[in-house]
PDB file of C-alpha atoms in Angstrom:
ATOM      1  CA  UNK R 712      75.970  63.205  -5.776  1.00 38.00           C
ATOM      2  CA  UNK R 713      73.486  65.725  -5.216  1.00 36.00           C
ATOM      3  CA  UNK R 714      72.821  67.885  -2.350  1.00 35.00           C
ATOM      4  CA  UNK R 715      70.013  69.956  -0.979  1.00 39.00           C
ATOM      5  CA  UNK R 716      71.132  73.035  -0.093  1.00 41.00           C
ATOM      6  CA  UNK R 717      69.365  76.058   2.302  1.00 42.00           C
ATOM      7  CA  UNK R 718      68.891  77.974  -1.073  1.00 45.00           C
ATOM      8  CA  UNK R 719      65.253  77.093  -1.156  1.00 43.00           C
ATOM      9  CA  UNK R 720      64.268  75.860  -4.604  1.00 41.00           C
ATOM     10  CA  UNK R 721      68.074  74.172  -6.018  1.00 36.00           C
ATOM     11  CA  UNK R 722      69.680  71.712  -5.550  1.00 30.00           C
ATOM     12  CA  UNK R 723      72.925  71.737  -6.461  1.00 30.00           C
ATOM     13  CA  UNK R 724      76.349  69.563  -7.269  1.00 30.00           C
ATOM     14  CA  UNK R 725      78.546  70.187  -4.783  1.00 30.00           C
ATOM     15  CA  UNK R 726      81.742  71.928  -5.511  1.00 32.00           C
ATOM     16  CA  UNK R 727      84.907  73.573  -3.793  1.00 32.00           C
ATOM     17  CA  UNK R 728      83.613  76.699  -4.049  1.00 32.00           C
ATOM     18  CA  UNK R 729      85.441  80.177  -4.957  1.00 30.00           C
ATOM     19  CA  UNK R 730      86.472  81.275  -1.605  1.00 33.00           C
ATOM     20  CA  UNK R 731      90.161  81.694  -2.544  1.00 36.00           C
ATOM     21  CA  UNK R 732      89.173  83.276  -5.539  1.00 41.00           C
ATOM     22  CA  UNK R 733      89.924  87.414  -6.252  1.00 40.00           C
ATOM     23  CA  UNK R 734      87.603  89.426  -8.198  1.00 39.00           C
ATOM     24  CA  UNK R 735      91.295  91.821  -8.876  1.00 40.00           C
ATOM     25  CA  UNK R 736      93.988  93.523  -7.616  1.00 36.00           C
ATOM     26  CA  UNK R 737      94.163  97.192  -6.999  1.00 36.00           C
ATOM     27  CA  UNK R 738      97.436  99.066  -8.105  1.00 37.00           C
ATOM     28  CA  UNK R 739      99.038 101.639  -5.641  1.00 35.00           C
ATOM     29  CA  UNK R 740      96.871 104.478  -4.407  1.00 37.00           C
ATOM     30  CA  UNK R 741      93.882 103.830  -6.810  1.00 36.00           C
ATOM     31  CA  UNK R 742      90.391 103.550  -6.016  1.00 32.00           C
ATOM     32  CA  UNK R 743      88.763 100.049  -6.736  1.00 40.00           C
ATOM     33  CA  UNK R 744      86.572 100.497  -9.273  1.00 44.00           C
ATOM     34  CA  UNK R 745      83.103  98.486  -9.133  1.00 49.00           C
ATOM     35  CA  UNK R 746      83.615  94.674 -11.411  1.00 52.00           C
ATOM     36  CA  UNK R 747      79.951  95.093 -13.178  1.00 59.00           C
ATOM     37  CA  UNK R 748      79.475  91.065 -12.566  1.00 85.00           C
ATOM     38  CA  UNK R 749      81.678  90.257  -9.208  1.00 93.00           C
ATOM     39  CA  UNK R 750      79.261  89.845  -6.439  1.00 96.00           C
ATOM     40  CA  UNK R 751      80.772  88.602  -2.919  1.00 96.00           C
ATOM     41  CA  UNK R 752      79.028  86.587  -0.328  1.00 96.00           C
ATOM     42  CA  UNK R 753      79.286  86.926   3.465  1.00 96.00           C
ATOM     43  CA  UNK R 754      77.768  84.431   5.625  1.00 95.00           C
ATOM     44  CA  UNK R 755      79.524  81.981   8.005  1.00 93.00           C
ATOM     45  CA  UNK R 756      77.374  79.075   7.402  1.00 93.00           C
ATOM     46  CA  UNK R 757      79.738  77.304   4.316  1.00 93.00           C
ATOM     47  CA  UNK R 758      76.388  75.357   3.284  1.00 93.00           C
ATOM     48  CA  UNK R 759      74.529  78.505   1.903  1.00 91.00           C
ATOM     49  CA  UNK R 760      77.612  80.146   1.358  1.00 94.00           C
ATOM     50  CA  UNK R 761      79.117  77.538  -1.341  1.00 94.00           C
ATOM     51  CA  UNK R 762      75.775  77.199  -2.387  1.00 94.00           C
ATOM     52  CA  UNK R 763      75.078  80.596  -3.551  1.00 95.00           C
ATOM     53  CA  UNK R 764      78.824  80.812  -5.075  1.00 95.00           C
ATOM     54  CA  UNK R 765      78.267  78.083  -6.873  1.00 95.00           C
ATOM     55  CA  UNK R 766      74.372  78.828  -8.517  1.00 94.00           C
ATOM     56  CA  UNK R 767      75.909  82.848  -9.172  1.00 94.00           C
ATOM     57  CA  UNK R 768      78.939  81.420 -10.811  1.00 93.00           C
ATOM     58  CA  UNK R 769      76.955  79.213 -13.126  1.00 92.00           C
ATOM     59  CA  UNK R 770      74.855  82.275 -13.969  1.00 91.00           C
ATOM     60  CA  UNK R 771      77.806  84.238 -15.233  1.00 90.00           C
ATOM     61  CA  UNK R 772      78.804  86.582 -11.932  1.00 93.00           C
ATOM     62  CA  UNK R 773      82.521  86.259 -10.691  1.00 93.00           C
ATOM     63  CA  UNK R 774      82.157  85.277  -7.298  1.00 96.00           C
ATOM     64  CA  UNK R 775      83.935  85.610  -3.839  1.00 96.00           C
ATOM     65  CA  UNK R 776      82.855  84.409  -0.922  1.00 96.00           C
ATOM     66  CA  UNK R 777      83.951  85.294   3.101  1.00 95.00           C
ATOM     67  CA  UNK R 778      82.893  83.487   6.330  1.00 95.00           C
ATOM     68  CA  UNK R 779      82.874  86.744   8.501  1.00 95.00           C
ATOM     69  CA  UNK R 780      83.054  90.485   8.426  1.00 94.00           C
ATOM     70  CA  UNK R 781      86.383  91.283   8.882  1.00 95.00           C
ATOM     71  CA  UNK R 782      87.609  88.913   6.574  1.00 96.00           C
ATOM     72  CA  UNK R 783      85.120  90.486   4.093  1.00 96.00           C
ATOM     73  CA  UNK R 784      87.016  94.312   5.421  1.00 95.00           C
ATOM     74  CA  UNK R 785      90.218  92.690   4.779  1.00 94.00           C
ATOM     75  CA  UNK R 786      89.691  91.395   1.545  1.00 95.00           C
ATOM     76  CA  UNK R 787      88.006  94.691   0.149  1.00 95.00           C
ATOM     77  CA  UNK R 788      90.737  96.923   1.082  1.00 93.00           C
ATOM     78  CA  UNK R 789      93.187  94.757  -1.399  1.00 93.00           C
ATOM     79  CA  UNK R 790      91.166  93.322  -3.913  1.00 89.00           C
ATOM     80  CA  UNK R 791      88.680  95.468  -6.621  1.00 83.00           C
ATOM     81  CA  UNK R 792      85.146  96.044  -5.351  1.00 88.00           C
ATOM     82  CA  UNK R 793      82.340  93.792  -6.003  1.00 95.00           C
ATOM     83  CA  UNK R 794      79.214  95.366  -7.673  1.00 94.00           C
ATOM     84  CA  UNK R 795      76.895  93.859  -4.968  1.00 96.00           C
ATOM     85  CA  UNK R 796      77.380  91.771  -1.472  1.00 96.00           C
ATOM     86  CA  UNK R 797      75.466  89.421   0.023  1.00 96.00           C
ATOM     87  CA  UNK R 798      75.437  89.301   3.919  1.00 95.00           C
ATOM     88  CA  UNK R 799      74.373  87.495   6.731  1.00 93.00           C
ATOM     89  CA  UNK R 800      73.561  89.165   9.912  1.00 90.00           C
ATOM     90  CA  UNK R 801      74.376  86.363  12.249  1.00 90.00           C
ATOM     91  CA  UNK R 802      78.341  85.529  11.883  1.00 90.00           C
ATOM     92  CA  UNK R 803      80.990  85.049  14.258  1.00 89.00           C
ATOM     93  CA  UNK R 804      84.023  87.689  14.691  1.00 91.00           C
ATOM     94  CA  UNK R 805      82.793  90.647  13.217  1.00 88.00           C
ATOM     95  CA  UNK R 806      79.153  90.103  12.489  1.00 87.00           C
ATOM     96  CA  UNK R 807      76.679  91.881   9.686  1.00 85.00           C
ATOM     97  CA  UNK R 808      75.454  94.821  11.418  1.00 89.00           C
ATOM     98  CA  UNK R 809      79.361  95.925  12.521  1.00 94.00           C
ATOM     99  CA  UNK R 810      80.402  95.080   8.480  1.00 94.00           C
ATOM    100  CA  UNK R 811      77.460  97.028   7.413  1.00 93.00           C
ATOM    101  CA  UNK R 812      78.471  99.919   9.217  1.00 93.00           C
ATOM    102  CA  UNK R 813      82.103  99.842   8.593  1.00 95.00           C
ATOM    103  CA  UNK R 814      80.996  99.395   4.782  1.00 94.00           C
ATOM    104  CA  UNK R 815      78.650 102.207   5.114  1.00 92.00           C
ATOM    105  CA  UNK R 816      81.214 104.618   7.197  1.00 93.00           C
ATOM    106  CA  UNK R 817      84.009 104.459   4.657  1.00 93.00           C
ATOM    107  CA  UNK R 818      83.387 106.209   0.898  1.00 92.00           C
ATOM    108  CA  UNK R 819      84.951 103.990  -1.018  1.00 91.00           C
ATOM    109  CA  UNK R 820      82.277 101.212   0.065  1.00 93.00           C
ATOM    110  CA  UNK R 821      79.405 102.839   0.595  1.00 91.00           C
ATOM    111  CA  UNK R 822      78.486 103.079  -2.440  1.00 92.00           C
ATOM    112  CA  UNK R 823      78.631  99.138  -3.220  1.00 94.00           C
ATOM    113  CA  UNK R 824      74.928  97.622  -3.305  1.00 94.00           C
ATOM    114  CA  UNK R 825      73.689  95.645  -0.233  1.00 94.00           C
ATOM    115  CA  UNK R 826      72.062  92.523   0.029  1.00 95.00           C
ATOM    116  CA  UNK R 827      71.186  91.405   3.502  1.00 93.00           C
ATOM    117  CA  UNK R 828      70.351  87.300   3.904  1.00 92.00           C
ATOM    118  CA  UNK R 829      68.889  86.460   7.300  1.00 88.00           C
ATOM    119  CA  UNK R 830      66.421  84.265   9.274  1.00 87.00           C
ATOM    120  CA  UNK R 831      65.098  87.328  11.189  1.00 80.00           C
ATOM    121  CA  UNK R 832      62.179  88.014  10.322  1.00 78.00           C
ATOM    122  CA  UNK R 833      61.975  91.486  11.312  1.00 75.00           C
ATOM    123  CA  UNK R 834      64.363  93.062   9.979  1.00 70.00           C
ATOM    124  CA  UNK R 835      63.621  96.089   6.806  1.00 73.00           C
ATOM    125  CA  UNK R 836      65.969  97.585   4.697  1.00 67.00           C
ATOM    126  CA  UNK R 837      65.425 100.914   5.527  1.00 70.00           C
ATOM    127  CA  UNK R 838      66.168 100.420   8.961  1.00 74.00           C
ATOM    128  CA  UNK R 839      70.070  98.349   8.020  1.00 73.00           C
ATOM    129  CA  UNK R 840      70.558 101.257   5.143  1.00 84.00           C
ATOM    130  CA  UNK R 841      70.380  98.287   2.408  1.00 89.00           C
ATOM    131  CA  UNK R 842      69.221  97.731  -0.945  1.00 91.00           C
ATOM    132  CA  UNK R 843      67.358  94.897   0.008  1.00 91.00           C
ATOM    133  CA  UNK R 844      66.363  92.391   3.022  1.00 90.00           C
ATOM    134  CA  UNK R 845      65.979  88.676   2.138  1.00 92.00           C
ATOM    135  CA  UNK R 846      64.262  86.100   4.324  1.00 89.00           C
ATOM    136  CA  UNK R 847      65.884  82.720   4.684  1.00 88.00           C
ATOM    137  CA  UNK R 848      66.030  79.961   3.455  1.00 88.00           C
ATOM    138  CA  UNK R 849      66.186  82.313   0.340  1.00 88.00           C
ATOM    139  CA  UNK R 850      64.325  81.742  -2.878  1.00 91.00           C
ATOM    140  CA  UNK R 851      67.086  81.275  -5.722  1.00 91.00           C
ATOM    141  CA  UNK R 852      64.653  83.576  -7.772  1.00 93.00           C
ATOM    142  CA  UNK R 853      65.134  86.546  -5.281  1.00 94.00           C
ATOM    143  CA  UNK R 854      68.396  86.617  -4.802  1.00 95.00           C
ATOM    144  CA  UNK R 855      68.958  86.558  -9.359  1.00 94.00           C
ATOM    145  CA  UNK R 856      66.135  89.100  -9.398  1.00 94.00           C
ATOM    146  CA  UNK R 857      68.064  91.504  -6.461  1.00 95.00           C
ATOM    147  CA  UNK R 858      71.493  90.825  -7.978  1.00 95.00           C
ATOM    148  CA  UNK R 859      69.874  91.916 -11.317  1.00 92.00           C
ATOM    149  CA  UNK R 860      68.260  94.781 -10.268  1.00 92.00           C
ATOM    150  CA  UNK R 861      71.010  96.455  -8.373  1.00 92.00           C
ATOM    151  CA  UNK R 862      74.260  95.148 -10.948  1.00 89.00           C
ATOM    152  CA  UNK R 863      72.219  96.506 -14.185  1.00 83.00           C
ATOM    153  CA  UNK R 864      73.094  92.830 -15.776  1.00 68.00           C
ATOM    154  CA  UNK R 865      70.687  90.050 -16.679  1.00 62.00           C
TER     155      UNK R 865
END
């Protein structure tokens, strides 16, 4: 069966999603190097979160997806870097303005493209030190045409 999902414009099978998935390990004491395609997604809400895993994987990205911050922390410090991330502000535990600035604060993150996904409607790039705000519910176009823009791949 089919379900709408908060990704404005798709609807989409549902599936178990990739949240146990790893974009790749790091060995000892190097630096995680950047996965050109491997894009994760923070946002607590599992609807738009499983949603977006699942429409990204079906476009070709490897995908990995977190339900808060510090899980997000946690699994960056082990696993190789993504070459974008999608966040939500709004999340329990540690929310997306503390992740952004603990991404932002530490060099071998702040480099990683930054895709914020909130309802707020106030809220500009420039002033979160992003790549790019998007509104929700998100258009399925914007988030392809961000992800393409800041990964180099189409």
């Amino acid at each position: 069966a089919e379900t709408q999902s908060s990704v404005a414009g798709s609807t989409l099978e549902p599936g178990p999603g990739l949240a146990k998935g790893t974009i790749g390990a790091v060995g000892d004491g190097e630096a995680p190097a950047a996965v050109r395609r491997a894009i994760m997604i923070v946002d607590d809400d599992d609807a738009i979160r499983e949603a977006l895993e699942d429409v990204l994987s079906d476009e070709g990205y490897e995908v990995v997806g977190m339900s808060d911050g510090q899980q997000a922390l946690d699994y960056l410090r082990v696993e190789k870097r993504p070459s974008a991330i999608l966040v939500d502000l709004w999340m329990p535990v540690m929310d997306g303005w503390k992740f952004l600035d603990a991404l932002l604060e530490d060099p071998r993150f702040c480099r990683i493209p930054l895709v914020v996904l909130t309802a707020a409607r106030d809220q500009r790039a420039r002033d979160l030190r992003v790549a790019e705000v998007l509104t929700k519910p998100v258009q399925l176009q914007h988030v392809l045409g961000a992800l393409e823009r800041l990964t180099g791949v189409s």
